[in-house]
Amino acid sequence: MIPTLALNDGNRIPAIGLGTWPMNEEAPGAVRTALELGYRLIDTAAKYENEEAVGQGIVESGVPREQIVVTTKLRGADQGYESTLRAFETSRRKLGLEYIDLYLIHWPLPRVDKYVDSWRAMVKLREDGVVRSIGVSNFTAAHLDRIIAETDVAPAVNQIELHPYFTQAEQRAADTERTVLTESWSPLARNAQLLSEPAVEQIAARHEVENSQVVLRWHIQLGVVPIPKSASPDRQSSNLDVFGFELSDSEMRQISALDRGRHRLDPDTHEEF
């Protein structure tokens, strides 16, 4: 059984999930096998163009709907109050679901300056009962403060790039201060170099686990939710098997010391539509 973490709205979320970018034709099978293996958090986005395929995998798995936390995200081109409401209905239809468990604003797009209006629409969707929890992705502390100040509603989640090469200590602290749970996209850095770091290899050997399991366990012990992507059943199983060992404080510090302090995409300037 995967542990769950509390959200600020009273709901709970599994401590690890399955990412689906950039899956297309392999998405139904990947989602089905992940759910069969025990995953209960599935992450997609309108931008990924695979919501229908993800929904198909959910149906094919046979896992009861109420046991699954399904996340999707509002794409940049659909930001704005009314367009967010329309985009949600499109995502819900493509996924084939009556409700979405977690709906996120994918990027703040500050130049466009519609994320507050989009957030107000998400608050309405939650009040209407068609979304259980609402959150954001790639938001900075300033972006969070603005939507909280203007709506009195703090996001349940902020999904950000986070891995040992980019530990995001300041943003994690900012999220925690605002009662926002941090999720990690690209938790393994999409980088084979990370998994061959001497520190990671030595810690893995000490615990007799795989290098990737060490990195995912680091996320778990930080109190963030990693969302590794894999279509391989063996890799999915390995990624899920991170609750049977524990890293010491020293090992956690060793992994965090790999931080290079650089993100690939700056939330203040990156635009994704």
PDB file of C-alpha atoms in Angstrom:
ATOM      1  CA  MET A   1       0.000   0.000   0.000  1.00  0.00           C
ATOM      2  CA  ILE A   2       1.396   3.396  -1.017  1.00  0.00           C
ATOM      3  CA  PRO A   3       1.415   5.992   1.782  1.00  0.00           C
ATOM      4  CA  THR A   4      -0.637   9.141   1.224  1.00  0.00           C
ATOM      5  CA  LEU A   5       0.009  12.774   2.124  1.00  0.00           C
ATOM      6  CA  ALA A   6      -2.532  15.321   3.352  1.00  0.00           C
ATOM      7  CA  LEU A   7      -3.478  18.302   1.198  1.00  0.00           C
ATOM      8  CA  ASN A   8      -4.591  21.656   2.596  1.00  0.00           C
ATOM      9  CA  ASP A   9      -8.181  21.054   1.414  1.00  0.00           C
ATOM     10  CA  GLY A  10      -8.687  17.869   3.427  1.00  0.00           C
ATOM     11  CA  ASN A  11      -8.005  15.469   0.564  1.00  0.00           C
ATOM     12  CA  ARG A  12      -5.037  13.119   0.372  1.00  0.00           C
ATOM     13  CA  ILE A  13      -2.635  12.222  -2.436  1.00  0.00           C
ATOM     14  CA  PRO A  14      -0.429   9.157  -2.965  1.00  0.00           C
ATOM     15  CA  ALA A  15       3.232   9.694  -2.107  1.00  0.00           C
ATOM     16  CA  ILE A  16       4.375   8.755  -5.636  1.00  0.00           C
ATOM     17  CA  GLY A  17       2.721   8.815  -9.047  1.00  0.00           C
ATOM     18  CA  LEU A  18       3.118   7.969 -12.712  1.00  0.00           C
ATOM     19  CA  GLY A  19       4.021  10.685 -15.191  1.00  0.00           C
ATOM     20  CA  THR A  20       2.787  10.256 -18.772  1.00  0.00           C
ATOM     21  CA  TRP A  21       4.710  12.849 -20.797  1.00  0.00           C
ATOM     22  CA  PRO A  22       5.528  12.300 -23.658  1.00  0.00           C
ATOM     23  CA  MET A  23       3.550   9.061 -23.966  1.00  0.00           C
ATOM     24  CA  ASN A  24       1.163   8.646 -26.902  1.00  0.00           C
ATOM     25  CA  GLU A  25       0.293   5.214 -28.288  1.00  0.00           C
ATOM     26  CA  GLU A  26       1.976   3.497 -25.318  1.00  0.00           C
ATOM     27  CA  ALA A  27      -0.079   5.476 -22.774  1.00  0.00           C
ATOM     28  CA  PRO A  28      -3.068   3.091 -22.387  1.00  0.00           C
ATOM     29  CA  GLY A  29      -0.845   0.101 -21.680  1.00  0.00           C
ATOM     30  CA  ALA A  30       1.494   2.065 -19.425  1.00  0.00           C
ATOM     31  CA  VAL A  31      -1.358   3.463 -17.334  1.00  0.00           C
ATOM     32  CA  ARG A  32      -3.070   0.067 -17.147  1.00  0.00           C
ATOM     33  CA  THR A  33       0.063  -1.759 -15.972  1.00  0.00           C
ATOM     34  CA  ALA A  34       0.944   1.003 -13.512  1.00  0.00           C
ATOM     35  CA  LEU A  35      -2.473   0.772 -11.891  1.00  0.00           C
ATOM     36  CA  GLU A  36      -2.258  -3.022 -11.824  1.00  0.00           C
ATOM     37  CA  LEU A  37       1.117  -2.708 -10.055  1.00  0.00           C
ATOM     38  CA  GLY A  38      -0.365  -0.454  -7.382  1.00  0.00           C
ATOM     39  CA  TYR A  39       0.063   3.124  -8.586  1.00  0.00           C
ATOM     40  CA  ARG A  40      -2.873   5.282  -7.596  1.00  0.00           C
ATOM     41  CA  LEU A  41      -1.746   8.713  -8.870  1.00  0.00           C
ATOM     42  CA  ILE A  42      -1.737   9.292 -12.630  1.00  0.00           C
ATOM     43  CA  ASP A  43      -0.485  12.593 -14.057  1.00  0.00           C
ATOM     44  CA  THR A  44      -1.322  13.972 -17.497  1.00  0.00           C
ATOM     45  CA  ALA A  45      -2.009  17.376 -19.095  1.00  0.00           C
ATOM     46  CA  ALA A  46      -3.948  18.856 -21.989  1.00  0.00           C
ATOM     47  CA  LYS A  47      -0.571  19.861 -23.455  1.00  0.00           C
ATOM     48  CA  TYR A  48       0.534  16.213 -23.582  1.00  0.00           C
ATOM     49  CA  GLU A  49      -2.239  15.395 -26.095  1.00  0.00           C
ATOM     50  CA  ASN A  50      -2.776  11.997 -24.443  1.00  0.00           C
ATOM     51  CA  GLU A  51      -5.758  12.482 -22.136  1.00  0.00           C
ATOM     52  CA  GLU A  52      -7.947  10.087 -24.141  1.00  0.00           C
ATOM     53  CA  ALA A  53      -5.229   7.434 -24.054  1.00  0.00           C
ATOM     54  CA  VAL A  54      -4.756   7.889 -20.303  1.00  0.00           C
ATOM     55  CA  GLY A  55      -8.493   7.579 -19.771  1.00  0.00           C
ATOM     56  CA  GLN A  56      -8.493   4.385 -21.810  1.00  0.00           C
ATOM     57  CA  GLY A  57      -5.785   2.905 -19.597  1.00  0.00           C
ATOM     58  CA  ILE A  58      -7.768   3.787 -16.475  1.00  0.00           C
ATOM     59  CA  VAL A  59     -10.828   1.960 -17.805  1.00  0.00           C
ATOM     60  CA  GLU A  60      -8.823  -1.060 -18.958  1.00  0.00           C
ATOM     61  CA  SER A  61      -7.111  -1.432 -15.569  1.00  0.00           C
ATOM     62  CA  GLY A  62     -10.356  -2.355 -13.833  1.00  0.00           C
ATOM     63  CA  VAL A  63      -9.241  -0.444 -10.732  1.00  0.00           C
ATOM     64  CA  PRO A  64     -12.231   1.283  -9.095  1.00  0.00           C
ATOM     65  CA  ARG A  65     -12.352   4.939 -10.073  1.00  0.00           C
ATOM     66  CA  GLU A  66     -12.578   6.154  -6.483  1.00  0.00           C
ATOM     67  CA  GLN A  67      -9.184   4.598  -5.725  1.00  0.00           C
ATOM     68  CA  ILE A  68      -7.366   6.640  -8.397  1.00  0.00           C
ATOM     69  CA  VAL A  69      -6.157  10.235  -8.182  1.00  0.00           C
ATOM     70  CA  VAL A  70      -6.156  11.642 -11.713  1.00  0.00           C
ATOM     71  CA  THR A  71      -4.291  14.874 -12.423  1.00  0.00           C
ATOM     72  CA  THR A  72      -4.523  16.966 -15.567  1.00  0.00           C
ATOM     73  CA  LYS A  73      -3.430  20.509 -16.369  1.00  0.00           C
ATOM     74  CA  LEU A  74      -4.704  23.648 -18.066  1.00  0.00           C
ATOM     75  CA  ARG A  75      -2.599  24.533 -21.107  1.00  0.00           C
ATOM     76  CA  GLY A  76      -1.385  28.079 -21.640  1.00  0.00           C
ATOM     77  CA  ALA A  77      -3.552  28.716 -24.703  1.00  0.00           C
ATOM     78  CA  ASP A  78      -6.666  28.125 -22.575  1.00  0.00           C
ATOM     79  CA  GLN A  79      -5.892  30.504 -19.725  1.00  0.00           C
ATOM     80  CA  GLY A  80      -8.597  32.978 -18.723  1.00  0.00           C
ATOM     81  CA  TYR A  81     -11.816  32.536 -16.743  1.00  0.00           C
ATOM     82  CA  GLU A  82     -14.318  31.304 -19.320  1.00  0.00           C
ATOM     83  CA  SER A  83     -11.701  29.502 -21.409  1.00  0.00           C
ATOM     84  CA  THR A  84     -10.511  27.603 -18.331  1.00  0.00           C
ATOM     85  CA  LEU A  85     -14.055  26.374 -17.709  1.00  0.00           C
ATOM     86  CA  ARG A  86     -14.328  25.248 -21.341  1.00  0.00           C
ATOM     87  CA  ALA A  87     -10.890  23.632 -21.321  1.00  0.00           C
ATOM     88  CA  PHE A  88     -11.755  21.678 -18.195  1.00  0.00           C
ATOM     89  CA  GLU A  89     -14.847  20.230 -19.857  1.00  0.00           C
ATOM     90  CA  THR A  90     -12.730  19.194 -22.835  1.00  0.00           C
ATOM     91  CA  SER A  91     -10.217  17.447 -20.569  1.00  0.00           C
ATOM     92  CA  ARG A  92     -12.947  15.758 -18.563  1.00  0.00           C
ATOM     93  CA  ARG A  93     -14.577  14.490 -21.757  1.00  0.00           C
ATOM     94  CA  LYS A  94     -11.309  13.225 -23.216  1.00  0.00           C
ATOM     95  CA  LEU A  95     -10.437  11.422 -19.987  1.00  0.00           C
ATOM     96  CA  GLY A  96     -13.947   9.982 -19.841  1.00  0.00           C
ATOM     97  CA  LEU A  97     -14.368  10.917 -16.192  1.00  0.00           C
ATOM     98  CA  GLU A  98     -17.178  12.512 -14.202  1.00  0.00           C
ATOM     99  CA  TYR A  99     -14.709  14.424 -12.042  1.00  0.00           C
ATOM    100  CA  ILE A 100     -10.999  15.258 -11.954  1.00  0.00           C
ATOM    101  CA  ASP A 101      -9.133  14.726  -8.704  1.00  0.00           C
ATOM    102  CA  LEU A 102      -6.463  17.385  -9.225  1.00  0.00           C
ATOM    103  CA  TYR A 103      -6.514  20.186 -11.805  1.00  0.00           C
ATOM    104  CA  LEU A 104      -3.421  22.344 -12.234  1.00  0.00           C
ATOM    105  CA  ILE A 105      -2.482  25.535 -14.080  1.00  0.00           C
ATOM    106  CA  HIS A 106       0.420  24.189 -16.155  1.00  0.00           C
ATOM    107  CA  TRP A 107       2.539  27.376 -16.343  1.00  0.00           C
ATOM    108  CA  PRO A 108       1.937  30.878 -14.924  1.00  0.00           C
ATOM    109  CA  LEU A 109       2.777  32.711 -18.187  1.00  0.00           C
ATOM    110  CA  PRO A 110       3.179  36.091 -16.431  1.00  0.00           C
ATOM    111  CA  ARG A 111       3.451  38.027 -19.712  1.00  0.00           C
ATOM    112  CA  VAL A 112      -0.052  36.846 -20.635  1.00  0.00           C
ATOM    113  CA  ASP A 113      -1.226  37.705 -17.104  1.00  0.00           C
ATOM    114  CA  LYS A 114      -4.296  35.486 -17.011  1.00  0.00           C
ATOM    115  CA  TYR A 115      -3.321  33.063 -14.277  1.00  0.00           C
ATOM    116  CA  VAL A 116      -5.389  34.811 -11.589  1.00  0.00           C
ATOM    117  CA  ASP A 117      -8.524  34.621 -13.757  1.00  0.00           C
ATOM    118  CA  SER A 118      -7.706  30.983 -14.505  1.00  0.00           C
ATOM    119  CA  TRP A 119      -7.339  30.343 -10.775  1.00  0.00           C
ATOM    120  CA  ARG A 120     -10.733  31.914 -10.058  1.00  0.00           C
ATOM    121  CA  ALA A 121     -12.259  29.524 -12.592  1.00  0.00           C
ATOM    122  CA  MET A 122     -10.561  26.592 -10.885  1.00  0.00           C
ATOM    123  CA  VAL A 123     -11.971  27.682  -7.539  1.00  0.00           C
ATOM    124  CA  LYS A 124     -15.444  27.622  -9.137  1.00  0.00           C
ATOM    125  CA  LEU A 125     -14.829  24.141 -10.569  1.00  0.00           C
ATOM    126  CA  ARG A 126     -13.912  22.913  -7.105  1.00  0.00           C
ATOM    127  CA  GLU A 127     -16.975  24.572  -5.591  1.00  0.00           C
ATOM    128  CA  ASP A 128     -19.117  22.919  -8.284  1.00  0.00           C
ATOM    129  CA  GLY A 129     -17.757  19.519  -7.238  1.00  0.00           C
ATOM    130  CA  VAL A 130     -16.308  18.520 -10.610  1.00  0.00           C
ATOM    131  CA  VAL A 131     -12.742  18.933  -9.309  1.00  0.00           C
ATOM    132  CA  ARG A 132     -11.663  17.581  -5.932  1.00  0.00           C
ATOM    133  CA  SER A 133      -8.443  19.572  -5.537  1.00  0.00           C
ATOM    134  CA  ILE A 134      -6.900  22.473  -7.451  1.00  0.00           C
ATOM    135  CA  GLY A 135      -3.283  23.461  -7.789  1.00  0.00           C
ATOM    136  CA  VAL A 136      -0.579  24.935  -9.938  1.00  0.00           C
ATOM    137  CA  SER A 137       2.603  23.911 -11.696  1.00  0.00           C
ATOM    138  CA  ASN A 138       5.850  25.835 -12.111  1.00  0.00           C
ATOM    139  CA  PHE A 139       4.716  28.712  -9.869  1.00  0.00           C
ATOM    140  CA  THR A 140       7.194  30.817  -7.919  1.00  0.00           C
ATOM    141  CA  ALA A 141       6.544  32.225  -4.446  1.00  0.00           C
ATOM    142  CA  ALA A 142       5.476  35.536  -6.025  1.00  0.00           C
ATOM    143  CA  HIS A 143       2.962  33.804  -8.293  1.00  0.00           C
ATOM    144  CA  LEU A 144       1.571  31.871  -5.328  1.00  0.00           C
ATOM    145  CA  ASP A 145       1.276  34.998  -3.197  1.00  0.00           C
ATOM    146  CA  ARG A 146      -0.656  36.823  -5.893  1.00  0.00           C
ATOM    147  CA  ILE A 147      -3.353  34.184  -6.398  1.00  0.00           C
ATOM    148  CA  ILE A 148      -3.693  33.651  -2.644  1.00  0.00           C
ATOM    149  CA  ALA A 149      -3.990  37.407  -2.029  1.00  0.00           C
ATOM    150  CA  GLU A 150      -6.600  37.862  -4.761  1.00  0.00           C
ATOM    151  CA  THR A 151      -8.754  34.786  -4.054  1.00  0.00           C
ATOM    152  CA  ASP A 152      -8.015  33.703  -0.456  1.00  0.00           C
ATOM    153  CA  VAL A 153      -7.486  30.179  -1.825  1.00  0.00           C
ATOM    154  CA  ALA A 154      -4.075  28.518  -1.603  1.00  0.00           C
ATOM    155  CA  PRO A 155      -3.264  25.809  -4.165  1.00  0.00           C
ATOM    156  CA  ALA A 156      -3.235  22.277  -2.807  1.00  0.00           C
ATOM    157  CA  VAL A 157      -0.185  21.440  -4.926  1.00  0.00           C
ATOM    158  CA  ASN A 158       2.685  23.130  -6.771  1.00  0.00           C
ATOM    159  CA  GLN A 159       4.295  20.758  -9.271  1.00  0.00           C
ATOM    160  CA  ILE A 160       7.829  21.917 -10.096  1.00  0.00           C
ATOM    161  CA  GLU A 161      11.029  20.657 -11.667  1.00  0.00           C
ATOM    162  CA  LEU A 162      12.842  19.024  -8.755  1.00  0.00           C
ATOM    163  CA  HIS A 163      15.698  16.537  -8.599  1.00  0.00           C
ATOM    164  CA  PRO A 164      19.138  16.263  -6.970  1.00  0.00           C
ATOM    165  CA  TYR A 165      20.666  18.513  -9.641  1.00  0.00           C
ATOM    166  CA  PHE A 166      18.011  21.157  -8.855  1.00  0.00           C
ATOM    167  CA  THR A 167      16.849  20.683  -5.270  1.00  0.00           C
ATOM    168  CA  GLN A 168      14.599  23.770  -5.120  1.00  0.00           C
ATOM    169  CA  ALA A 169      15.172  24.269  -1.383  1.00  0.00           C
ATOM    170  CA  GLU A 170      13.839  27.836  -1.406  1.00  0.00           C
ATOM    171  CA  GLN A 171      10.731  27.001  -3.419  1.00  0.00           C
ATOM    172  CA  ARG A 172      10.013  23.935  -1.311  1.00  0.00           C
ATOM    173  CA  ALA A 173      10.222  26.102   1.807  1.00  0.00           C
ATOM    174  CA  ALA A 174       7.960  28.709   0.195  1.00  0.00           C
ATOM    175  CA  ASP A 175       5.407  26.029  -0.693  1.00  0.00           C
ATOM    176  CA  THR A 176       5.451  24.618   2.832  1.00  0.00           C
ATOM    177  CA  GLU A 177       5.044  28.074   4.353  1.00  0.00           C
ATOM    178  CA  ARG A 178       1.889  28.521   2.257  1.00  0.00           C
ATOM    179  CA  THR A 179       0.528  25.015   3.091  1.00  0.00           C
ATOM    180  CA  VAL A 180       1.137  23.912  -0.516  1.00  0.00           C
ATOM    181  CA  LEU A 181       2.375  20.367  -1.160  1.00  0.00           C
ATOM    182  CA  THR A 182       5.283  20.142  -3.605  1.00  0.00           C
ATOM    183  CA  GLU A 183       5.258  17.604  -6.435  1.00  0.00           C
ATOM    184  CA  SER A 184       8.370  16.821  -8.516  1.00  0.00           C
ATOM    185  CA  TRP A 185       8.350  16.644 -12.279  1.00  0.00           C
ATOM    186  CA  SER A 186      11.448  15.172 -13.886  1.00  0.00           C
ATOM    187  CA  PRO A 187      12.381  13.619 -10.517  1.00  0.00           C
ATOM    188  CA  LEU A 188      15.250  11.617 -12.052  1.00  0.00           C
ATOM    189  CA  ALA A 189      16.444  14.653 -14.057  1.00  0.00           C
ATOM    190  CA  ARG A 190      15.902  12.790 -17.344  1.00  0.00           C
ATOM    191  CA  ASN A 191      19.619  12.406 -17.086  1.00  0.00           C
ATOM    192  CA  ALA A 192      21.597   9.172 -17.005  1.00  0.00           C
ATOM    193  CA  GLN A 193      24.480  11.170 -15.560  1.00  0.00           C
ATOM    194  CA  LEU A 194      22.582  11.691 -12.303  1.00  0.00           C
ATOM    195  CA  LEU A 195      22.097   7.959 -11.816  1.00  0.00           C
ATOM    196  CA  SER A 196      25.804   7.330 -12.342  1.00  0.00           C
ATOM    197  CA  GLU A 197      26.928   9.893  -9.773  1.00  0.00           C
ATOM    198  CA  PRO A 198      29.370   8.194  -7.340  1.00  0.00           C
ATOM    199  CA  ALA A 199      27.330   9.295  -4.329  1.00  0.00           C
ATOM    200  CA  VAL A 200      24.158   7.753  -5.759  1.00  0.00           C
ATOM    201  CA  GLU A 201      25.941   4.549  -6.758  1.00  0.00           C
ATOM    202  CA  GLN A 202      27.567   4.138  -3.344  1.00  0.00           C
ATOM    203  CA  ILE A 203      24.318   4.708  -1.450  1.00  0.00           C
ATOM    204  CA  ALA A 204      22.472   2.274  -3.731  1.00  0.00           C
ATOM    205  CA  ALA A 205      25.127  -0.389  -3.161  1.00  0.00           C
ATOM    206  CA  ARG A 206      24.915   0.133   0.590  1.00  0.00           C
ATOM    207  CA  HIS A 207      21.129  -0.403   0.594  1.00  0.00           C
ATOM    208  CA  GLU A 208      21.200  -3.053  -2.161  1.00  0.00           C
ATOM    209  CA  VAL A 209      18.727  -1.117  -4.287  1.00  0.00           C
ATOM    210  CA  GLU A 210      18.820   0.477  -7.730  1.00  0.00           C
ATOM    211  CA  ASN A 211      20.309   3.928  -8.266  1.00  0.00           C
ATOM    212  CA  SER A 212      16.939   5.315  -9.397  1.00  0.00           C
ATOM    213  CA  GLN A 213      15.319   4.001  -6.214  1.00  0.00           C
ATOM    214  CA  VAL A 214      17.789   5.989  -4.134  1.00  0.00           C
ATOM    215  CA  VAL A 215      16.869   9.203  -5.938  1.00  0.00           C
ATOM    216  CA  LEU A 216      13.133   8.570  -5.635  1.00  0.00           C
ATOM    217  CA  ARG A 217      13.538   7.736  -1.958  1.00  0.00           C
ATOM    218  CA  TRP A 218      15.329  11.089  -1.522  1.00  0.00           C
ATOM    219  CA  HIS A 219      12.176  12.781  -2.865  1.00  0.00           C
ATOM    220  CA  ILE A 220       9.942  10.772  -0.544  1.00  0.00           C
ATOM    221  CA  GLN A 221      11.983  11.750   2.511  1.00  0.00           C
ATOM    222  CA  LEU A 222      11.929  15.410   1.480  1.00  0.00           C
ATOM    223  CA  GLY A 223       8.152  15.146   1.797  1.00  0.00           C
ATOM    224  CA  VAL A 224       7.534  15.851  -1.901  1.00  0.00           C
ATOM    225  CA  VAL A 225       5.655  13.685  -4.398  1.00  0.00           C
ATOM    226  CA  PRO A 226       7.782  12.418  -7.317  1.00  0.00           C
ATOM    227  CA  ILE A 227       6.076  11.611 -10.616  1.00  0.00           C
ATOM    228  CA  PRO A 228       8.512   9.416 -12.579  1.00  0.00           C
ATOM    229  CA  LYS A 229       7.538   8.540 -16.129  1.00  0.00           C
ATOM    230  CA  SER A 230       7.978   5.012 -17.439  1.00  0.00           C
ATOM    231  CA  ALA A 231       6.114   2.759 -19.841  1.00  0.00           C
ATOM    232  CA  SER A 232       8.165  -0.283 -18.801  1.00  0.00           C
ATOM    233  CA  PRO A 233       6.401  -2.548 -16.277  1.00  0.00           C
ATOM    234  CA  ASP A 234       9.748  -3.528 -14.746  1.00  0.00           C
ATOM    235  CA  ARG A 235      10.806   0.088 -14.337  1.00  0.00           C
ATOM    236  CA  GLN A 236       7.380   1.063 -13.026  1.00  0.00           C
ATOM    237  CA  SER A 237       7.628  -1.681 -10.424  1.00  0.00           C
ATOM    238  CA  SER A 238      11.121  -0.622  -9.415  1.00  0.00           C
ATOM    239  CA  ASN A 239      10.110   3.037  -9.124  1.00  0.00           C
ATOM    240  CA  LEU A 240       7.223   2.097  -6.855  1.00  0.00           C
ATOM    241  CA  ASP A 241       9.365  -0.082  -4.586  1.00  0.00           C
ATOM    242  CA  VAL A 242      10.888   2.730  -2.527  1.00  0.00           C
ATOM    243  CA  PHE A 243       9.144   2.321   0.809  1.00  0.00           C
ATOM    244  CA  GLY A 244      11.175  -0.598   2.188  1.00  0.00           C
ATOM    245  CA  PHE A 245      14.373   1.278   3.016  1.00  0.00           C
ATOM    246  CA  GLU A 246      15.379   4.628   4.488  1.00  0.00           C
ATOM    247  CA  LEU A 247      18.212   7.013   3.748  1.00  0.00           C
ATOM    248  CA  SER A 248      20.211   8.404   6.649  1.00  0.00           C
ATOM    249  CA  ASP A 249      20.517  12.145   7.235  1.00  0.00           C
ATOM    250  CA  SER A 250      24.062  11.925   5.921  1.00  0.00           C
ATOM    251  CA  GLU A 251      22.937  10.168   2.752  1.00  0.00           C
ATOM    252  CA  MET A 252      20.207  12.746   2.214  1.00  0.00           C
ATOM    253  CA  ARG A 253      22.814  15.512   2.502  1.00  0.00           C
ATOM    254  CA  GLN A 254      25.131  13.728   0.069  1.00  0.00           C
ATOM    255  CA  ILE A 255      22.406  13.578  -2.568  1.00  0.00           C
ATOM    256  CA  SER A 256      21.308  17.168  -1.979  1.00  0.00           C
ATOM    257  CA  ALA A 257      24.926  18.267  -2.378  1.00  0.00           C
ATOM    258  CA  LEU A 258      24.674  17.329  -6.072  1.00  0.00           C
ATOM    259  CA  ASP A 259      22.597  20.510  -6.586  1.00  0.00           C
ATOM    260  CA  ARG A 260      23.731  22.607  -9.541  1.00  0.00           C
ATOM    261  CA  GLY A 261      21.165  25.328  -8.936  1.00  0.00           C
ATOM    262  CA  ARG A 262      19.902  25.534 -12.506  1.00  0.00           C
ATOM    263  CA  HIS A 263      16.479  24.846 -13.986  1.00  0.00           C
ATOM    264  CA  ARG A 264      15.858  24.184 -17.633  1.00  0.00           C
ATOM    265  CA  LEU A 265      12.763  26.389 -17.889  1.00  0.00           C
ATOM    266  CA  ASP A 266      12.324  29.675 -15.978  1.00  0.00           C
ATOM    267  CA  PRO A 267       8.709  30.148 -14.770  1.00  0.00           C
ATOM    268  CA  ASP A 268       9.072  33.926 -15.046  1.00  0.00           C
ATOM    269  CA  THR A 269       9.840  33.781 -18.757  1.00  0.00           C
ATOM    270  CA  HIS A 270       8.933  30.349 -20.131  1.00  0.00           C
ATOM    271  CA  GLU A 271       5.862  30.290 -22.340  1.00  0.00           C
ATOM    272  CA  GLU A 272       4.090  27.077 -23.249  1.00  0.00           C
ATOM    273  CA  PHE A 273       0.807  27.158 -25.101  1.00  0.00           C
TER     274      PHE A 273
END
